[in-house]
Each structure stands twice: as C-alpha cells, then as structure tokens.
Amino acid sequence: RPRGGGGGEPQDVAPAAPPVPEGVNRILQHFCLQFSGGHVHERVQVLRDDGRCVGISLRAFCCVVWPHISECDLEVLLGWCKAYQAQRTLHELMKVMRHEDIDLDAEDIAELFAALEGNTDGQLSADELHRLGCLDVETARKLVARLDADPSASLTKLEVRSVVHQLDTALKEQFRAASLMHPQKSREAN
C-alpha cells in the first residue's frame, strides 16, 4: 500500500472509493420511497386481481415500481441488470475451468452474448471477455482456449451451448446408471 504522512511516520492510505455511476443515487432514493410506502405491493396486487399479472417483465416491473421514471433512467437500470446477469452467467461458465457442474441454459448464453459481444460478429473473443466481462486477460484466454472447438480463438454460442449440453448428457447418463443399479428405488420415486 502507498505510505505517506508527516513526521516521518508511515501511514496506510485508504484506497479511493470507486465512483458512483451517474443516476444511481436518484434511482435508489426513488426505489426506497416506493417500497417503504407499500405502493408497489398495491399496484402488483391490482394487476394480479385483474388477471393482468400472470408474468411480468423486468421493464414492466420497473415501470410499476417507478411509474414516473424517465426512459433514460429506465434504460440505465435495465443495463445494470443485464450487466449483472452477464456477470453471473460468466461466473457460472467459469466453473467449467474447475470441472464443476454449471447451471446455465440457452437463454443465459444468449443473454451473455448480447451483453458482452462488442462487435456483433456472433463470437466472444478473449479481449471482449476481458474488457466487457471484467475477466483478467489470462483467465479470459484460458476460458476461450478451453471452450473453443475450432482455431478461431473466440467462442460462439454453439460452442458454449455444446458444453452445457455435454454436461446435461453426462448428468442424464449418471442418473440412468444409478437407476439401473437400484431399479426398485427408481420405480418407487415415480
């Protein structure tokens, strides 16, 4: 850590806090006001009672929570949500490097590509994983090398989906083998 100070005594200097993204304080303040007043619960209850709220998109939910939110602020909020989901998906995909089971589906992979694919060429490069996915350069390169099925040095949705499919197939095979070893228990479970 950097040291400094007067009188010759070394002092620890606290790292600077990261800057707060523009608009965060305003959105958080509005969010807290909406939830503390019970307004959101009342609006969702009305939608549910009218049969209009079987499922609700994130955009629609945000509009219920913040009925007067500007389109610009709504897009910022949705962008944060997409970035968070991409980070979660990328974190889950990294489990492949540790030979752990992953919990992803085709929709997760499509969202990952939509969020991180900077040049819309249908591929994720190690550079995009580093810059947009916040992986360190070496980890991004290792992930691409591990999952890339061709010499392109980038990942396609198909290559990533094939890893998920391979794991699903392996899990089904393990389940099938276990049910063959204990057929009575399998029938009892059904």
Short mmCIF file of C-alpha atoms in Angstrom, two decimals:
data_model
loop_
_atom_site.label_atom_id
_atom_site.label_comp_id
_atom_site.label_asym_id
_atom_site.label_seq_id
_atom_site.Cartn_x
_atom_site.Cartn_y
_atom_site.Cartn_z
CA ARG A 1 0.00 0.00 0.00
CA PRO A 2 1.16 3.56 -0.52
CA ARG A 3 2.51 5.11 2.58
CA GLY A 4 2.94 8.71 3.47
CA GLY A 5 2.27 11.36 6.01
CA GLY A 6 4.01 13.95 8.07
CA GLY A 7 6.60 13.49 10.76
CA GLY A 8 8.33 10.59 9.12
CA GLU A 9 5.74 8.10 10.41
CA PRO A 10 4.41 5.77 7.69
CA GLN A 11 0.62 5.75 7.42
CA ASP A 12 -1.71 3.49 5.48
CA VAL A 13 -3.66 5.32 2.81
CA ALA A 14 -7.16 4.01 2.21
CA PRO A 15 -7.90 3.17 -1.42
CA ALA A 16 -10.18 5.61 -3.17
CA ALA A 17 -13.81 4.52 -3.42
CA PRO A 18 -14.96 3.74 -6.94
CA PRO A 19 -17.05 6.50 -8.48
CA VAL A 20 -20.82 6.09 -8.19
CA PRO A 21 -22.38 5.69 -11.65
CA GLU A 22 -24.43 8.65 -12.77
CA GLY A 23 -28.04 8.48 -11.61
CA VAL A 24 -27.57 5.72 -9.02
CA ASN A 25 -28.43 7.85 -6.00
CA ARG A 26 -31.58 9.23 -7.61
CA ILE A 27 -32.81 5.76 -8.64
CA LEU A 28 -32.04 4.20 -5.25
CA GLN A 29 -33.80 7.00 -3.41
CA HIS A 30 -36.93 6.58 -5.55
CA PHE A 31 -36.79 2.79 -5.12
CA CYS A 32 -36.67 3.07 -1.32
CA LEU A 33 -39.57 5.53 -1.26
CA GLN A 34 -41.75 3.28 -3.44
CA PHE A 35 -41.13 0.14 -1.41
CA SER A 36 -41.40 1.74 2.02
CA GLY A 37 -44.84 3.19 1.22
CA GLY A 38 -46.39 -0.11 0.09
CA HIS A 39 -47.35 1.39 -3.29
CA VAL A 40 -45.62 -1.34 -5.29
CA HIS A 41 -47.43 -4.12 -3.44
CA GLU A 42 -50.77 -2.40 -4.04
CA ARG A 43 -50.10 -1.96 -7.79
CA VAL A 44 -48.97 -5.57 -8.27
CA GLN A 45 -51.99 -6.79 -6.25
CA VAL A 46 -54.37 -4.85 -8.51
CA LEU A 47 -52.71 -6.26 -11.63
CA ARG A 48 -52.90 -9.79 -10.21
CA ASP A 49 -56.56 -9.43 -9.17
CA ASP A 50 -57.45 -8.14 -12.65
CA GLY A 51 -55.71 -11.16 -14.19
CA ARG A 52 -53.21 -8.92 -15.99
CA CYS A 53 -50.19 -10.02 -13.98
CA VAL A 54 -49.56 -13.67 -14.74
CA GLY A 55 -45.94 -12.94 -15.57
CA ILE A 56 -44.25 -9.58 -15.63
CA SER A 57 -41.18 -8.45 -17.49
CA LEU A 58 -38.39 -6.61 -15.73
CA ARG A 59 -39.20 -3.48 -17.76
CA ALA A 60 -42.86 -3.66 -16.69
CA PHE A 61 -41.91 -4.28 -13.06
CA CYS A 62 -39.62 -1.24 -13.11
CA CYS A 63 -42.48 0.85 -14.51
CA VAL A 64 -44.73 -0.37 -11.67
CA VAL A 65 -42.06 0.46 -9.09
CA TRP A 66 -41.21 3.79 -10.70
CA PRO A 67 -44.27 5.00 -12.60
CA HIS A 68 -42.63 8.34 -13.42
CA ILE A 69 -39.17 7.05 -14.32
CA SER A 70 -37.67 8.66 -17.39
CA GLU A 71 -36.90 6.43 -20.37
CA CYS A 72 -33.21 7.29 -19.98
CA ASP A 73 -33.15 6.21 -16.31
CA LEU A 74 -35.09 3.05 -17.15
CA GLU A 75 -32.54 2.12 -19.82
CA VAL A 76 -29.69 2.72 -17.34
CA LEU A 77 -31.38 0.48 -14.78
CA LEU A 78 -32.04 -2.28 -17.33
CA GLY A 79 -28.44 -2.00 -18.50
CA TRP A 80 -27.22 -2.61 -14.95
CA CYS A 81 -29.50 -5.65 -14.68
CA LYS A 82 -28.18 -7.05 -17.97
CA ALA A 83 -24.59 -6.46 -16.87
CA TYR A 84 -25.27 -8.22 -13.56
CA GLN A 85 -26.86 -11.18 -15.33
CA ALA A 86 -23.93 -11.39 -17.74
CA GLN A 87 -21.50 -11.41 -14.80
CA ARG A 88 -23.50 -14.15 -13.08
CA THR A 89 -23.57 -16.23 -16.26
CA LEU A 90 -19.86 -15.73 -16.88
CA HIS A 91 -19.11 -16.68 -13.27
CA GLU A 92 -21.18 -19.85 -13.72
CA LEU A 93 -19.41 -20.63 -17.00
CA MET A 94 -16.04 -20.30 -15.26
CA LYS A 95 -16.94 -23.43 -13.25
CA VAL A 96 -16.07 -25.40 -16.38
CA MET A 97 -12.42 -24.49 -15.75
CA ARG A 98 -12.67 -26.14 -12.31
CA HIS A 99 -14.54 -29.17 -13.68
CA GLU A 100 -17.65 -28.27 -11.67
CA ASP A 101 -21.26 -28.61 -12.74
CA ILE A 102 -22.77 -25.50 -14.25
CA ASP A 103 -26.35 -24.27 -14.10
CA LEU A 104 -26.93 -22.49 -17.42
CA ASP A 105 -29.42 -22.76 -20.22
CA ALA A 106 -29.63 -21.47 -23.80
CA GLU A 107 -31.30 -18.25 -22.66
CA ASP A 108 -28.44 -17.49 -20.23
CA ILE A 109 -25.94 -17.97 -23.03
CA ALA A 110 -27.90 -15.76 -25.44
CA GLU A 111 -28.03 -13.00 -22.79
CA LEU A 112 -24.30 -13.35 -22.14
CA PHE A 113 -23.54 -12.87 -25.83
CA ALA A 114 -25.98 -9.96 -26.11
CA ALA A 115 -24.32 -8.19 -23.17
CA LEU A 116 -20.66 -8.87 -23.94
CA GLU A 117 -20.37 -9.20 -27.69
CA GLY A 118 -18.99 -5.78 -28.55
CA ASN A 119 -18.75 -6.04 -32.34
CA THR A 120 -21.83 -8.23 -33.01
CA ASP A 121 -19.90 -10.80 -35.04
CA GLY A 122 -21.52 -13.72 -33.22
CA GLN A 123 -18.36 -14.55 -31.29
CA LEU A 124 -16.83 -13.67 -27.94
CA SER A 125 -13.10 -13.07 -28.02
CA ALA A 126 -10.77 -13.17 -25.05
CA ASP A 127 -10.48 -9.39 -25.41
CA GLU A 128 -14.28 -8.95 -25.12
CA LEU A 129 -14.37 -11.27 -22.11
CA HIS A 130 -11.60 -9.19 -20.56
CA ARG A 131 -12.95 -5.71 -21.36
CA LEU A 132 -16.70 -6.26 -21.14
CA GLY A 133 -16.84 -9.34 -18.90
CA CYS A 134 -14.30 -7.99 -16.40
CA LEU A 135 -12.13 -11.12 -16.51
CA ASP A 136 -8.39 -10.74 -16.22
CA VAL A 137 -6.60 -11.27 -19.54
CA GLU A 138 -5.11 -14.65 -18.64
CA THR A 139 -8.40 -16.08 -17.36
CA ALA A 140 -10.23 -14.89 -20.49
CA ARG A 141 -7.61 -16.55 -22.70
CA LYS A 142 -7.80 -19.81 -20.73
CA LEU A 143 -11.60 -19.88 -20.94
CA VAL A 144 -11.54 -19.35 -24.70
CA ALA A 145 -8.82 -21.98 -25.15
CA ARG A 146 -10.83 -24.47 -23.04
CA LEU A 147 -14.16 -23.99 -24.83
CA ASP A 148 -13.14 -23.07 -28.39
CA ALA A 149 -13.81 -26.04 -30.67
CA ASP A 150 -12.12 -24.56 -33.73
CA PRO A 151 -8.99 -22.46 -34.36
CA SER A 152 -10.91 -19.15 -34.31
CA ALA A 153 -9.61 -18.10 -30.85
CA SER A 154 -13.13 -16.97 -29.96
CA LEU A 155 -16.33 -18.55 -28.66
CA THR A 156 -19.61 -18.95 -30.48
CA LYS A 157 -22.98 -19.56 -28.83
CA LEU A 158 -22.92 -23.06 -30.29
CA GLU A 159 -19.55 -23.84 -28.65
CA VAL A 160 -20.74 -22.62 -25.26
CA ARG A 161 -24.10 -24.40 -25.62
CA SER A 162 -22.30 -27.63 -26.50
CA VAL A 163 -20.51 -27.54 -23.14
CA VAL A 164 -23.87 -27.15 -21.37
CA HIS A 165 -25.32 -29.96 -23.50
CA GLN A 166 -22.37 -32.25 -22.72
CA LEU A 167 -22.87 -31.69 -19.01
CA ASP A 168 -26.63 -32.31 -19.32
CA THR A 169 -25.94 -35.54 -21.21
CA ALA A 170 -23.39 -36.66 -18.62
CA LEU A 171 -25.86 -35.97 -15.80
CA LYS A 172 -28.60 -37.96 -17.57
CA GLU A 173 -26.19 -40.85 -18.06
CA GLN A 174 -25.26 -40.81 -14.37
CA PHE A 175 -28.93 -40.77 -13.39
CA ARG A 176 -29.70 -43.62 -15.81
CA ALA A 177 -26.79 -45.67 -14.43
CA ALA A 178 -27.93 -45.05 -10.86
CA SER A 179 -31.49 -46.10 -11.71
CA LEU A 180 -30.23 -49.31 -13.32
CA MET A 181 -28.25 -50.13 -10.19
CA HIS A 182 -31.30 -49.54 -7.96
CA PRO A 183 -34.40 -50.25 -10.10
CA GLN A 184 -36.75 -50.66 -7.11
CA LYS A 185 -35.92 -47.19 -5.77
CA SER A 186 -36.44 -45.65 -9.21
CA ARG A 187 -39.91 -47.17 -9.53
CA GLU A 188 -40.83 -46.03 -6.02
CA ALA A 189 -39.79 -42.46 -6.89
CA ASN A 190 -42.19 -42.45 -9.88
#
